[in-house]
PDB file of C-alpha atoms in Angstrom:
ATOM      1  CA  UNK A  28      -2.502  29.474  -9.326  1.00  0.00           C
ATOM      2  CA  UNK A  29      -3.707  26.384 -11.342  1.00  0.00           C
ATOM      3  CA  UNK A  30      -0.544  24.514 -10.172  1.00  0.00           C
ATOM      4  CA  UNK A  31      -1.393  25.281  -6.463  1.00  0.00           C
ATOM      5  CA  UNK A  32      -5.017  24.257  -6.950  1.00  0.00           C
ATOM      6  CA  UNK A  33      -3.753  20.957  -8.539  1.00  0.00           C
ATOM      7  CA  UNK A  34      -1.450  20.308  -5.603  1.00  0.00           C
ATOM      8  CA  UNK A  35      -4.072  21.066  -3.097  1.00  0.00           C
ATOM      9  CA  UNK A  36      -6.384  18.783  -4.900  1.00  0.00           C
ATOM     10  CA  UNK A  37      -3.799  15.949  -5.048  1.00  0.00           C
ATOM     11  CA  UNK A  38      -3.119  16.529  -1.229  1.00  0.00           C
ATOM     12  CA  UNK A  39      -6.815  15.951  -0.647  1.00  0.00           C
ATOM     13  CA  UNK A  40      -6.998  12.993  -2.763  1.00  0.00           C
ATOM     14  CA  UNK A  41      -4.011  11.528  -0.989  1.00  0.00           C
ATOM     15  CA  UNK A  42      -5.471  12.176   2.459  1.00  0.00           C
ATOM     16  CA  UNK A  43      -8.590  10.689   1.288  1.00  0.00           C
ATOM     17  CA  UNK A  44      -6.900   7.522  -0.066  1.00  0.00           C
ATOM     18  CA  UNK A  45      -4.800   6.843   2.956  1.00  0.00           C
ATOM     19  CA  UNK A  46      -7.565   7.981   5.391  1.00  0.00           C
ATOM     20  CA  UNK A  47      -9.957   5.425   3.906  1.00  0.00           C
ATOM     21  CA  UNK A  48      -7.377   2.757   4.074  1.00  0.00           C
ATOM     22  CA  UNK A  49      -6.655   3.709   7.729  1.00  0.00           C
ATOM     23  CA  UNK A  50     -10.401   3.520   8.560  1.00  0.00           C
ATOM     24  CA  UNK A  51     -11.173   0.359   6.771  1.00  0.00           C
ATOM     25  CA  UNK A  52     -10.840  -1.828  10.018  1.00  0.00           C
ATOM     26  CA  UNK A  53     -14.196  -0.379  10.848  1.00  0.00           C
ATOM     27  CA  UNK A  54     -15.831  -2.017   7.861  1.00  0.00           C
ATOM     28  CA  UNK A  55     -14.579  -5.691   8.018  1.00  0.00           C
ATOM     29  CA  UNK A  56     -16.310  -6.566  11.178  1.00  0.00           C
ATOM     30  CA  UNK A  57     -19.580  -5.479   9.701  1.00  0.00           C
ATOM     31  CA  UNK A  58     -19.384  -8.429   7.357  1.00  0.00           C
ATOM     32  CA  UNK A  59     -19.294 -11.130  10.123  1.00  0.00           C
ATOM     33  CA  UNK A  60     -20.416 -13.887  10.175  1.00  0.00           C
ATOM     34  CA  UNK A  61     -18.567 -14.269   6.986  1.00  0.00           C
ATOM     35  CA  UNK A  62     -15.236 -15.762   7.125  1.00  0.00           C
ATOM     36  CA  UNK A  63     -12.025 -13.904   5.837  1.00  0.00           C
ATOM     37  CA  UNK A  64     -11.693 -16.254   2.875  1.00  0.00           C
ATOM     38  CA  UNK A  65     -15.321 -15.644   1.852  1.00  0.00           C
ATOM     39  CA  UNK A  66     -14.925 -11.859   2.373  1.00  0.00           C
ATOM     40  CA  UNK A  67     -11.666 -11.992   0.254  1.00  0.00           C
ATOM     41  CA  UNK A  68     -13.422 -13.819  -2.503  1.00  0.00           C
ATOM     42  CA  UNK A  69     -16.281 -11.311  -2.523  1.00  0.00           C
ATOM     43  CA  UNK A  70     -13.715  -8.598  -2.640  1.00  0.00           C
ATOM     44  CA  UNK A  71     -12.016 -10.131  -5.705  1.00  0.00           C
ATOM     45  CA  UNK A  72     -15.191 -10.681  -7.628  1.00  0.00           C
ATOM     46  CA  UNK A  73     -16.954  -7.359  -6.883  1.00  0.00           C
ATOM     47  CA  UNK A  74     -13.669  -5.335  -7.402  1.00  0.00           C
ATOM     48  CA  UNK A  75     -13.480  -6.600 -10.944  1.00  0.00           C
ATOM     49  CA  UNK A  76     -17.118  -5.333 -11.583  1.00  0.00           C
ATOM     50  CA  UNK A  77     -16.499  -1.842 -10.101  1.00  0.00           C
ATOM     51  CA  UNK A  78     -13.139  -1.515 -12.020  1.00  0.00           C
ATOM     52  CA  UNK A  79     -14.645  -2.918 -15.217  1.00  0.00           C
ATOM     53  CA  UNK A  80     -17.367  -0.273 -15.161  1.00  0.00           C
ATOM     54  CA  UNK A  81     -14.744   2.542 -14.611  1.00  0.00           C
ATOM     55  CA  UNK A  82     -12.738   1.310 -17.592  1.00  0.00           C
ATOM     56  CA  UNK A  83     -15.815   1.201 -19.627  1.00  0.00           C
ATOM     57  CA  UNK A  84     -16.671   4.739 -18.739  1.00  0.00           C
ATOM     58  CA  UNK A  85     -13.158   5.976 -19.401  1.00  0.00           C
ATOM     59  CA  UNK A  86     -12.826   3.881 -22.644  1.00  0.00           C
ATOM     60  CA  UNK A  87      -9.505   2.461 -21.487  1.00  0.00           C
ATOM     61  CA  UNK A  88      -9.129  -0.914 -23.250  1.00  0.00           C
ATOM     62  CA  UNK A  89      -6.179  -0.780 -25.454  1.00  0.00           C
ATOM     63  CA  UNK A  90      -3.781  -2.109 -22.763  1.00  0.00           C
ATOM     64  CA  UNK A  91      -5.623  -5.432 -22.674  1.00  0.00           C
ATOM     65  CA  UNK A  92      -4.373  -6.551 -26.093  1.00  0.00           C
ATOM     66  CA  UNK A  93      -0.867  -5.386 -25.437  1.00  0.00           C
ATOM     67  CA  UNK A  94      -0.908  -7.289 -22.088  1.00  0.00           C
ATOM     68  CA  UNK A  95      -2.083 -10.623 -23.743  1.00  0.00           C
ATOM     69  CA  UNK A  96       0.769 -10.488 -26.095  1.00  0.00           C
ATOM     70  CA  UNK A  97       3.312 -10.430 -23.203  1.00  0.00           C
ATOM     71  CA  UNK A  98       3.540 -13.718 -21.369  1.00  0.00           C
ATOM     72  CA  UNK A  99       6.073 -12.397 -18.910  1.00  0.00           C
ATOM     73  CA  UNK A 100       4.041  -9.293 -17.822  1.00  0.00           C
ATOM     74  CA  UNK A 101       1.048 -11.694 -17.506  1.00  0.00           C
ATOM     75  CA  UNK A 102       3.111 -13.906 -15.232  1.00  0.00           C
ATOM     76  CA  UNK A 103       4.074 -11.010 -13.150  1.00  0.00           C
ATOM     77  CA  UNK A 104       0.509  -9.830 -12.872  1.00  0.00           C
ATOM     78  CA  UNK A 105      -0.508 -13.368 -11.708  1.00  0.00           C
ATOM     79  CA  UNK A 106       2.259 -13.178  -9.100  1.00  0.00           C
ATOM     80  CA  UNK A 107       1.173  -9.770  -8.008  1.00  0.00           C
ATOM     81  CA  UNK A 108      -2.461 -11.096  -7.720  1.00  0.00           C
ATOM     82  CA  UNK A 109      -1.383 -14.006  -5.561  1.00  0.00           C
ATOM     83  CA  UNK A 110       0.811 -11.798  -3.329  1.00  0.00           C
ATOM     84  CA  UNK A 111      -1.917  -9.238  -2.738  1.00  0.00           C
ATOM     85  CA  UNK A 112      -4.413 -11.971  -2.089  1.00  0.00           C
ATOM     86  CA  UNK A 113      -2.405 -13.103   0.764  1.00  0.00           C
ATOM     87  CA  UNK A 114      -2.000  -9.622   2.029  1.00  0.00           C
ATOM     88  CA  UNK A 115      -5.779  -8.904   1.832  1.00  0.00           C
ATOM     89  CA  UNK A 116      -6.749 -12.159   3.279  1.00  0.00           C
ATOM     90  CA  UNK A 117      -4.599 -12.013   6.347  1.00  0.00           C
ATOM     91  CA  UNK A 118      -5.433  -8.324   7.001  1.00  0.00           C
ATOM     92  CA  UNK A 119      -9.200  -9.055   6.958  1.00  0.00           C
ATOM     93  CA  UNK A 120      -8.667 -12.049   9.218  1.00  0.00           C
ATOM     94  CA  UNK A 121      -6.291 -10.007  11.584  1.00  0.00           C
ATOM     95  CA  UNK A 122      -9.079  -7.263  11.996  1.00  0.00           C
ATOM     96  CA  UNK A 123     -11.677  -9.692  12.654  1.00  0.00           C
ATOM     97  CA  UNK A 124      -9.807 -11.668  15.247  1.00  0.00           C
ATOM     98  CA  UNK A 125      -8.544  -8.831  17.346  1.00  0.00           C
ATOM     99  CA  UNK A 126      -5.056  -8.055  15.826  1.00  0.00           C
ATOM    100  CA  UNK A 127      -5.632  -4.613  14.476  1.00  0.00           C
ATOM    101  CA  UNK A 128      -2.532  -3.187  16.369  1.00  0.00           C
ATOM    102  CA  UNK A 129      -0.385  -5.942  14.983  1.00  0.00           C
ATOM    103  CA  UNK A 130      -1.569  -5.385  11.481  1.00  0.00           C
ATOM    104  CA  UNK A 131      -1.017  -1.773  11.673  1.00  0.00           C
ATOM    105  CA  UNK A 132       2.617  -2.544  12.574  1.00  0.00           C
ATOM    106  CA  UNK A 133       2.874  -4.343   9.306  1.00  0.00           C
ATOM    107  CA  UNK A 134       2.322  -1.231   7.305  1.00  0.00           C
ATOM    108  CA  UNK A 135       4.565   0.811   9.678  1.00  0.00           C
ATOM    109  CA  UNK A 136       7.561  -1.380   8.913  1.00  0.00           C
ATOM    110  CA  UNK A 137       6.643  -1.837   5.201  1.00  0.00           C
ATOM    111  CA  UNK A 138       9.002   0.971   4.143  1.00  0.00           C
ATOM    112  CA  UNK A 139      11.767  -0.585   6.007  1.00  0.00           C
ATOM    113  CA  UNK A 140      11.160  -4.029   4.456  1.00  0.00           C
ATOM    114  CA  UNK A 141      10.970  -2.342   0.970  1.00  0.00           C
ATOM    115  CA  UNK A 142      14.415  -0.729   1.546  1.00  0.00           C
ATOM    116  CA  UNK A 143      15.848  -4.038   2.817  1.00  0.00           C
ATOM    117  CA  UNK A 144      14.444  -5.798  -0.371  1.00  0.00           C
ATOM    118  CA  UNK A 145      15.978  -3.102  -2.551  1.00  0.00           C
ATOM    119  CA  UNK A 146      19.410  -3.872  -1.084  1.00  0.00           C
ATOM    120  CA  UNK A 147      19.155  -7.660  -1.291  1.00  0.00           C
ATOM    121  CA  UNK A 148      17.373  -8.054  -4.502  1.00  0.00           C
ATOM    122  CA  UNK A 149      18.160  -4.987  -6.566  1.00  0.00           C
ATOM    123  CA  UNK A 150      21.633  -4.217  -5.224  1.00  0.00           C
ATOM    124  CA  UNK A 151      20.663  -0.733  -4.151  1.00  0.00           C
ATOM    125  CA  UNK A 152      22.993   1.195  -1.931  1.00  0.00           C
ATOM    126  CA  UNK A 153      21.916   2.916   1.361  1.00  0.00           C
ATOM    127  CA  UNK A 154      23.163   6.026   2.967  1.00  0.00           C
ATOM    128  CA  UNK A 155      24.376   5.804   6.610  1.00  0.00           C
ATOM    129  CA  UNK A 156      20.955   7.221   7.893  1.00  0.00           C
ATOM    130  CA  UNK A 157      19.108   4.548   6.004  1.00  0.00           C
ATOM    131  CA  UNK A 158      21.254   1.740   7.320  1.00  0.00           C
ATOM    132  CA  UNK A 159      20.697   3.158  10.862  1.00  0.00           C
ATOM    133  CA  UNK A 160      16.845   3.287  10.176  1.00  0.00           C
ATOM    134  CA  UNK A 161      16.963  -0.342   9.017  1.00  0.00           C
ATOM    135  CA  UNK A 162      18.950  -1.347  12.015  1.00  0.00           C
ATOM    136  CA  UNK A 163      16.539   0.391  14.177  1.00  0.00           C
ATOM    137  CA  UNK A 164      13.575  -1.421  12.700  1.00  0.00           C
ATOM    138  CA  UNK A 165      15.376  -4.937  13.050  1.00  0.00           C
ATOM    139  CA  UNK A 166      15.876  -3.973  16.783  1.00  0.00           C
ATOM    140  CA  UNK A 167      12.106  -3.037  17.130  1.00  0.00           C
ATOM    141  CA  UNK A 168      11.131  -6.528  15.644  1.00  0.00           C
ATOM    142  CA  UNK A 169      13.374  -8.169  18.220  1.00  0.00           C
ATOM    143  CA  UNK A 170      11.792  -6.224  21.068  1.00  0.00           C
ATOM    144  CA  UNK A 171       8.227  -7.006  19.758  1.00  0.00           C
ATOM    145  CA  UNK A 172       9.135 -10.624  19.463  1.00  0.00           C
ATOM    146  CA  UNK A 173      10.020 -10.655  23.094  1.00  0.00           C
ATOM    147  CA  UNK A 174       6.752  -8.850  23.925  1.00  0.00           C
ATOM    148  CA  UNK A 175       4.692 -11.163  21.962  1.00  0.00           C
ATOM    149  CA  UNK A 176       6.437 -14.316  23.064  1.00  0.00           C
ATOM    150  CA  UNK A 177       7.047 -14.988  19.479  1.00  0.00           C
ATOM    151  CA  UNK A 178       7.995 -12.940  16.218  1.00  0.00           C
ATOM    152  CA  UNK A 179       5.064 -10.685  15.048  1.00  0.00           C
ATOM    153  CA  UNK A 180       4.124 -13.149  12.163  1.00  0.00           C
ATOM    154  CA  UNK A 181       1.126 -11.077  11.171  1.00  0.00           C
ATOM    155  CA  UNK A 182       3.133  -7.801  10.962  1.00  0.00           C
ATOM    156  CA  UNK A 183       5.955  -9.456   9.045  1.00  0.00           C
ATOM    157  CA  UNK A 184       3.805 -11.259   6.515  1.00  0.00           C
ATOM    158  CA  UNK A 185       1.829  -8.137   5.851  1.00  0.00           C
ATOM    159  CA  UNK A 186       4.876  -6.115   5.429  1.00  0.00           C
ATOM    160  CA  UNK A 187       6.824  -8.621   3.257  1.00  0.00           C
ATOM    161  CA  UNK A 188       3.837  -9.407   1.076  1.00  0.00           C
ATOM    162  CA  UNK A 189       2.986  -5.749   0.382  1.00  0.00           C
ATOM    163  CA  UNK A 190       6.658  -4.973  -0.180  1.00  0.00           C
ATOM    164  CA  UNK A 191       6.850  -7.953  -2.666  1.00  0.00           C
ATOM    165  CA  UNK A 192       3.606  -6.596  -4.279  1.00  0.00           C
ATOM    166  CA  UNK A 193       5.168  -3.252  -4.780  1.00  0.00           C
ATOM    167  CA  UNK A 194       8.238  -4.667  -6.303  1.00  0.00           C
ATOM    168  CA  UNK A 195       6.393  -6.783  -8.751  1.00  0.00           C
ATOM    169  CA  UNK A 196       4.042  -3.778  -9.667  1.00  0.00           C
ATOM    170  CA  UNK A 197       7.228  -1.802 -10.267  1.00  0.00           C
ATOM    171  CA  UNK A 198       8.292  -4.393 -12.904  1.00  0.00           C
ATOM    172  CA  UNK A 199       4.879  -4.658 -14.450  1.00  0.00           C
ATOM    173  CA  UNK A 200       4.664  -0.918 -14.947  1.00  0.00           C
ATOM    174  CA  UNK A 201       0.926  -0.335 -15.458  1.00  0.00           C
ATOM    175  CA  UNK A 202      -1.494   2.251 -14.277  1.00  0.00           C
ATOM    176  CA  UNK A 203      -3.280   1.678 -11.006  1.00  0.00           C
ATOM    177  CA  UNK A 204      -6.849   0.988 -12.541  1.00  0.00           C
ATOM    178  CA  UNK A 205      -5.499  -1.110 -15.244  1.00  0.00           C
ATOM    179  CA  UNK A 206      -3.177  -3.032 -13.002  1.00  0.00           C
ATOM    180  CA  UNK A 207      -6.144  -3.733 -10.427  1.00  0.00           C
ATOM    181  CA  UNK A 208      -8.294  -4.809 -13.338  1.00  0.00           C
ATOM    182  CA  UNK A 209      -5.739  -7.343 -14.595  1.00  0.00           C
ATOM    183  CA  UNK A 210      -5.143  -8.716 -11.068  1.00  0.00           C
ATOM    184  CA  UNK A 211      -8.824  -9.159 -10.180  1.00  0.00           C
ATOM    185  CA  UNK A 212      -9.333 -10.674 -13.666  1.00  0.00           C
ATOM    186  CA  UNK A 213      -6.778 -13.315 -12.677  1.00  0.00           C
ATOM    187  CA  UNK A 214      -8.389 -13.815  -9.391  1.00  0.00           C
ATOM    188  CA  UNK A 215     -11.954 -13.770 -10.617  1.00  0.00           C
ATOM    189  CA  UNK A 216     -12.317 -17.315 -11.732  1.00  0.00           C
ATOM    190  CA  UNK A 217     -11.079 -18.934  -8.540  1.00  0.00           C
ATOM    191  CA  UNK A 218     -12.826 -16.681  -6.342  1.00  0.00           C
ATOM    192  CA  UNK A 219     -16.184 -17.004  -8.041  1.00  0.00           C
ATOM    193  CA  UNK A 220     -15.682 -20.816  -8.003  1.00  0.00           C
ATOM    194  CA  UNK A 221     -14.949 -20.784  -4.344  1.00  0.00           C
ATOM    195  CA  UNK A 222     -18.161 -18.747  -3.764  1.00  0.00           C
ATOM    196  CA  UNK A 223     -20.216 -21.084  -5.933  1.00  0.00           C
ATOM    197  CA  UNK A 224     -18.724 -24.043  -4.055  1.00  0.00           C
ATOM    198  CA  UNK A 225     -19.505 -22.433  -0.736  1.00  0.00           C
ATOM    199  CA  UNK A 226     -23.088 -21.770  -1.918  1.00  0.00           C
ATOM    200  CA  UNK A 227     -23.562 -25.342  -3.110  1.00  0.00           C
ATOM    201  CA  UNK A 228     -22.452 -26.719   0.200  1.00  0.00           C
ATOM    202  CA  UNK A 229     -24.777 -24.455   2.224  1.00  0.00           C
ATOM    203  CA  UNK A 230     -22.118 -22.426   3.939  1.00  0.00           C
ATOM    204  CA  UNK A 231     -22.319 -19.146   2.013  1.00  0.00           C
ATOM    205  CA  UNK A 232     -23.626 -15.927   3.932  1.00  0.00           C
ATOM    206  CA  UNK A 233     -24.147 -13.876   0.907  1.00  0.00           C
ATOM    207  CA  UNK A 234     -27.978 -14.646   0.772  1.00  0.00           C
ATOM    208  CA  UNK A 235     -28.435 -16.396   4.020  1.00  0.00           C
ATOM    209  CA  UNK A 236     -27.485 -13.125   5.947  1.00  0.00           C
ATOM    210  CA  UNK A 237     -30.176 -11.092   4.231  1.00  0.00           C
ATOM    211  CA  UNK A 238     -30.150  -8.221   1.732  1.00  0.00           C
ATOM    212  CA  UNK A 239     -28.284  -5.803   3.795  1.00  0.00           C
ATOM    213  CA  UNK A 240     -25.439  -8.417   4.504  1.00  0.00           C
ATOM    214  CA  UNK A 241     -25.395  -9.095   0.619  1.00  0.00           C
ATOM    215  CA  UNK A 242     -25.173  -5.499  -0.096  1.00  0.00           C
ATOM    216  CA  UNK A 243     -22.180  -5.064   2.315  1.00  0.00           C
ATOM    217  CA  UNK A 244     -20.246  -7.891   0.693  1.00  0.00           C
ATOM    218  CA  UNK A 245     -20.931  -6.410  -2.741  1.00  0.00           C
ATOM    219  CA  UNK A 246     -19.624  -3.081  -1.395  1.00  0.00           C
ATOM    220  CA  UNK A 247     -16.117  -4.596  -0.831  1.00  0.00           C
ATOM    221  CA  UNK A 248     -15.595  -3.677  -4.492  1.00  0.00           C
ATOM    222  CA  UNK A 249     -16.211  -0.185  -3.776  1.00  0.00           C
ATOM    223  CA  UNK A 250     -14.071  -0.307  -0.601  1.00  0.00           C
ATOM    224  CA  UNK A 251     -11.262  -1.509  -2.854  1.00  0.00           C
ATOM    225  CA  UNK A 252     -11.534   0.705  -5.890  1.00  0.00           C
ATOM    226  CA  UNK A 253     -12.370   4.171  -4.406  1.00  0.00           C
ATOM    227  CA  UNK A 254      -9.131   4.626  -2.360  1.00  0.00           C
ATOM    228  CA  UNK A 255      -7.148   3.377  -5.411  1.00  0.00           C
ATOM    229  CA  UNK A 256      -8.715   5.866  -7.551  1.00  0.00           C
ATOM    230  CA  UNK A 257      -8.017   8.797  -5.138  1.00  0.00           C
ATOM    231  CA  UNK A 258      -4.415   7.497  -4.662  1.00  0.00           C
ATOM    232  CA  UNK A 259      -4.056   7.404  -8.592  1.00  0.00           C
ATOM    233  CA  UNK A 260      -5.429  11.070  -8.623  1.00  0.00           C
ATOM    234  CA  UNK A 261      -3.008  12.095  -5.924  1.00  0.00           C
ATOM    235  CA  UNK A 262      -0.028  10.422  -7.558  1.00  0.00           C
ATOM    236  CA  UNK A 263      -0.182  12.594 -10.656  1.00  0.00           C
ATOM    237  CA  UNK A 264      -0.609  15.949  -8.685  1.00  0.00           C
ATOM    238  CA  UNK A 265       1.780  15.781  -5.751  1.00  0.00           C
ATOM    239  CA  UNK A 266       5.462  14.816  -5.475  1.00  0.00           C
ATOM    240  CA  UNK A 267       6.453  11.334  -4.345  1.00  0.00           C
ATOM    241  CA  UNK A 268       7.980  12.917  -1.258  1.00  0.00           C
ATOM    242  CA  UNK A 269       4.520  14.139  -0.203  1.00  0.00           C
ATOM    243  CA  UNK A 270       2.935  10.711  -0.914  1.00  0.00           C
ATOM    244  CA  UNK A 271       5.660   9.143   1.146  1.00  0.00           C
ATOM    245  CA  UNK A 272       4.619  11.127   4.174  1.00  0.00           C
ATOM    246  CA  UNK A 273       0.953  10.674   3.669  1.00  0.00           C
ATOM    247  CA  UNK A 274       1.415   6.729   3.562  1.00  0.00           C
ATOM    248  CA  UNK A 275       1.868   6.726   7.329  1.00  0.00           C
ATOM    249  CA  UNK A 276      -1.671   7.983   7.791  1.00  0.00           C
ATOM    250  CA  UNK A 277      -3.108   4.695   7.227  1.00  0.00           C
ATOM    251  CA  UNK A 278      -1.143   2.712   9.903  1.00  0.00           C
ATOM    252  CA  UNK A 279      -1.525   5.602  12.363  1.00  0.00           C
ATOM    253  CA  UNK A 280      -5.406   5.390  11.926  1.00  0.00           C
ATOM    254  CA  UNK A 281      -5.198   1.727  12.143  1.00  0.00           C
ATOM    255  CA  UNK A 282      -3.116   1.768  15.362  1.00  0.00           C
ATOM    256  CA  UNK A 283      -5.402   4.507  16.929  1.00  0.00           C
ATOM    257  CA  UNK A 284      -8.487   2.466  16.147  1.00  0.00           C
ATOM    258  CA  UNK A 285      -6.896  -0.837  17.610  1.00  0.00           C
ATOM    259  CA  UNK A 286      -6.228   0.901  20.920  1.00  0.00           C
ATOM    260  CA  UNK A 287      -9.199   3.351  21.305  1.00  0.00           C
ATOM    261  CA  UNK A 288     -12.023   1.525  19.465  1.00  0.00           C
ATOM    262  CA  UNK A 289     -11.113  -2.138  19.627  1.00  0.00           C
ATOM    263  CA  UNK A 290      -9.370  -1.789  23.033  1.00  0.00           C
ATOM    264  CA  UNK A 291      -6.411  -4.105  22.195  1.00  0.00           C
ATOM    265  CA  UNK A 292      -3.794  -4.464  24.821  1.00  0.00           C
ATOM    266  CA  UNK A 293      -0.512  -2.561  24.711  1.00  0.00           C
ATOM    267  CA  UNK A 294       1.927  -3.705  27.372  1.00  0.00           C
ATOM    268  CA  UNK A 295       5.235  -1.612  27.833  1.00  0.00           C
ATOM    269  CA  UNK A 296       7.328  -3.902  25.682  1.00  0.00           C
ATOM    270  CA  UNK A 297       4.918  -3.388  22.660  1.00  0.00           C
ATOM    271  CA  UNK A 298       5.094   0.378  23.201  1.00  0.00           C
ATOM    272  CA  UNK A 299       8.927   0.094  23.113  1.00  0.00           C
ATOM    273  CA  UNK A 300       8.849  -1.933  19.971  1.00  0.00           C
ATOM    274  CA  UNK A 301       6.534   0.637  18.375  1.00  0.00           C
ATOM    275  CA  UNK A 302       8.587   3.525  19.611  1.00  0.00           C
ATOM    276  CA  UNK A 303      11.619   2.064  17.860  1.00  0.00           C
ATOM    277  CA  UNK A 304       9.687   1.630  14.653  1.00  0.00           C
ATOM    278  CA  UNK A 305       8.631   5.247  14.797  1.00  0.00           C
ATOM    279  CA  UNK A 306      12.186   6.378  15.484  1.00  0.00           C
ATOM    280  CA  UNK A 307      13.243   4.521  12.213  1.00  0.00           C
ATOM    281  CA  UNK A 308      10.444   6.046  10.121  1.00  0.00           C
ATOM    282  CA  UNK A 309      11.413   9.519  11.397  1.00  0.00           C
ATOM    283  CA  UNK A 310      15.023   8.815  10.363  1.00  0.00           C
ATOM    284  CA  UNK A 311      13.926   7.753   6.872  1.00  0.00           C
ATOM    285  CA  UNK A 312      11.543  10.646   6.484  1.00  0.00           C
ATOM    286  CA  UNK A 313      14.247  13.184   7.497  1.00  0.00           C
ATOM    287  CA  UNK A 314      16.702  11.586   5.351  1.00  0.00           C
ATOM    288  CA  UNK A 315      14.288  11.521   2.233  1.00  0.00           C
ATOM    289  CA  UNK A 316      13.393  15.225   2.721  1.00  0.00           C
ATOM    290  CA  UNK A 317      17.099  16.274   3.084  1.00  0.00           C
ATOM    291  CA  UNK A 318      18.020  14.259  -0.042  1.00  0.00           C
ATOM    292  CA  UNK A 319      15.032  15.879  -2.024  1.00  0.00           C
ATOM    293  CA  UNK A 320      16.103  19.271  -1.005  1.00  0.00           C
ATOM    294  CA  UNK A 321      19.778  18.735  -2.041  1.00  0.00           C
ATOM    295  CA  UNK A 322      18.544  17.257  -5.371  1.00  0.00           C
ATOM    296  CA  UNK A 323      16.377  20.215  -6.177  1.00  0.00           C
ATOM    297  CA  UNK A 324      19.229  22.524  -5.218  1.00  0.00           C
ATOM    298  CA  UNK A 325      21.560  20.763  -7.393  1.00  0.00           C
ATOM    299  CA  UNK A 326      19.203  20.758 -10.408  1.00  0.00           C
ATOM    300  CA  UNK A 327      18.864  24.512  -9.942  1.00  0.00           C
ATOM    301  CA  UNK A 328      22.543  25.064  -9.845  1.00  0.00           C
ATOM    302  CA  UNK A 329      23.107  23.125 -13.049  1.00  0.00           C
ATOM    303  CA  UNK A 330      20.225  24.945 -14.755  1.00  0.00           C
ATOM    304  CA  UNK A 331      21.754  28.380 -13.655  1.00  0.00           C
ATOM    305  CA  UNK A 332      25.194  27.210 -14.810  1.00  0.00           C
ATOM    306  CA  UNK A 333      23.787  26.119 -18.198  1.00  0.00           C
ATOM    307  CA  UNK A 334      22.020  29.486 -18.720  1.00  0.00           C
ATOM    308  CA  UNK A 335      25.091  31.293 -17.902  1.00  0.00           C
ATOM    309  CA  UNK A 336      27.064  29.281 -20.459  1.00  0.00           C
ATOM    310  CA  UNK A 337      24.380  30.073 -23.000  1.00  0.00           C
ATOM    311  CA  UNK A 338      23.264  26.459 -23.318  1.00  0.00           C
ATOM    312  CA  UNK A 339      19.486  25.495 -23.345  1.00  0.00           C
ATOM    313  CA  UNK A 340      18.192  25.214 -19.733  1.00  0.00           C
ATOM    314  CA  UNK A 341      16.282  22.032 -20.667  1.00  0.00           C
ATOM    315  CA  UNK A 342      19.629  20.336 -21.464  1.00  0.00           C
ATOM    316  CA  UNK A 343      21.074  20.749 -18.097  1.00  0.00           C
ATOM    317  CA  UNK A 344      17.852  20.124 -16.152  1.00  0.00           C
ATOM    318  CA  UNK A 345      17.395  16.926 -18.020  1.00  0.00           C
ATOM    319  CA  UNK A 346      20.799  15.656 -16.991  1.00  0.00           C
ATOM    320  CA  UNK A 347      19.943  16.442 -13.137  1.00  0.00           C
ATOM    321  CA  UNK A 348      18.440  13.781 -10.839  1.00  0.00           C
ATOM    322  CA  UNK A 349      14.704  13.877 -10.582  1.00  0.00           C
ATOM    323  CA  UNK A 350      13.744  15.598  -7.251  1.00  0.00           C
ATOM    324  CA  UNK A 351      10.665  13.415  -6.923  1.00  0.00           C
ATOM    325  CA  UNK A 352      12.383   9.924  -7.186  1.00  0.00           C
ATOM    326  CA  UNK A 353      12.713   7.764  -4.198  1.00  0.00           C
ATOM    327  CA  UNK A 354      15.529   8.401  -1.812  1.00  0.00           C
ATOM    328  CA  UNK A 355      17.055   4.944  -2.163  1.00  0.00           C
ATOM    329  CA  UNK A 356      20.161   4.931  -4.545  1.00  0.00           C
TER     330      UNK A 356
END
């Protein structure tokens, strides 16, 4: 019963995290007339404050000393901070300049880009269905390039920057809260310096926009941290296969907002491109679920065989593949 309650709570946390990420396009326009770079700088500064308070409350500081003694990990943290800054800044600019639908496409194709990077950079091998999904995604980008009259640069930069961020985070191997704290600490000084320069030049909107506007800019720290905390709570309670399905909630919400709320245009060729992307994602999802079922069945078979042979069950199950690992091999 406790396990079911934990999984139910994890599912709610996951829906909450991806739901908030999906609805965040409603928040960024509230910060106008602040520009995307100023909003980004405030997001960096206030996020460190929020995460710092959370770490103080949880008393999780031991990792800082370990990180300082590892220059390579510090370098990777700096790289992750730089890449996510590009992703955040471009996303904010896209929303506030009428490109919500194109931004949502970036997060739709992100799983395909992640798979492609796994093949090119990590030498991972794909199954036939995964190759079909990647090829379908490539065809979708071509169709969308024709529809836009140019490659969908916003989508591609968002997808590649987030995929790169995920790759670097995998190598850093830190908890979500600690990782965000380290990244925002790297970004804090340049972000604060930019805001001070903006204020000295008279172009800052933090105080000029009134107390309400200043409070909204400060709230960017909460907007950044709360979904991440929910995601972290979900990640330890539900299988990765479930999180993999939930991740599509965010771009679905963003896409719906772009069309229904922001009234962005969707000519037929863009519908065709998005349809191809969705077909590719359905193929990936079907393949991942099928592989997870096969892996669990194989683990059970090995456990039964070990039990029949009189060996400890834990020995056989330890040698079986993890059912919750990503589908890419």
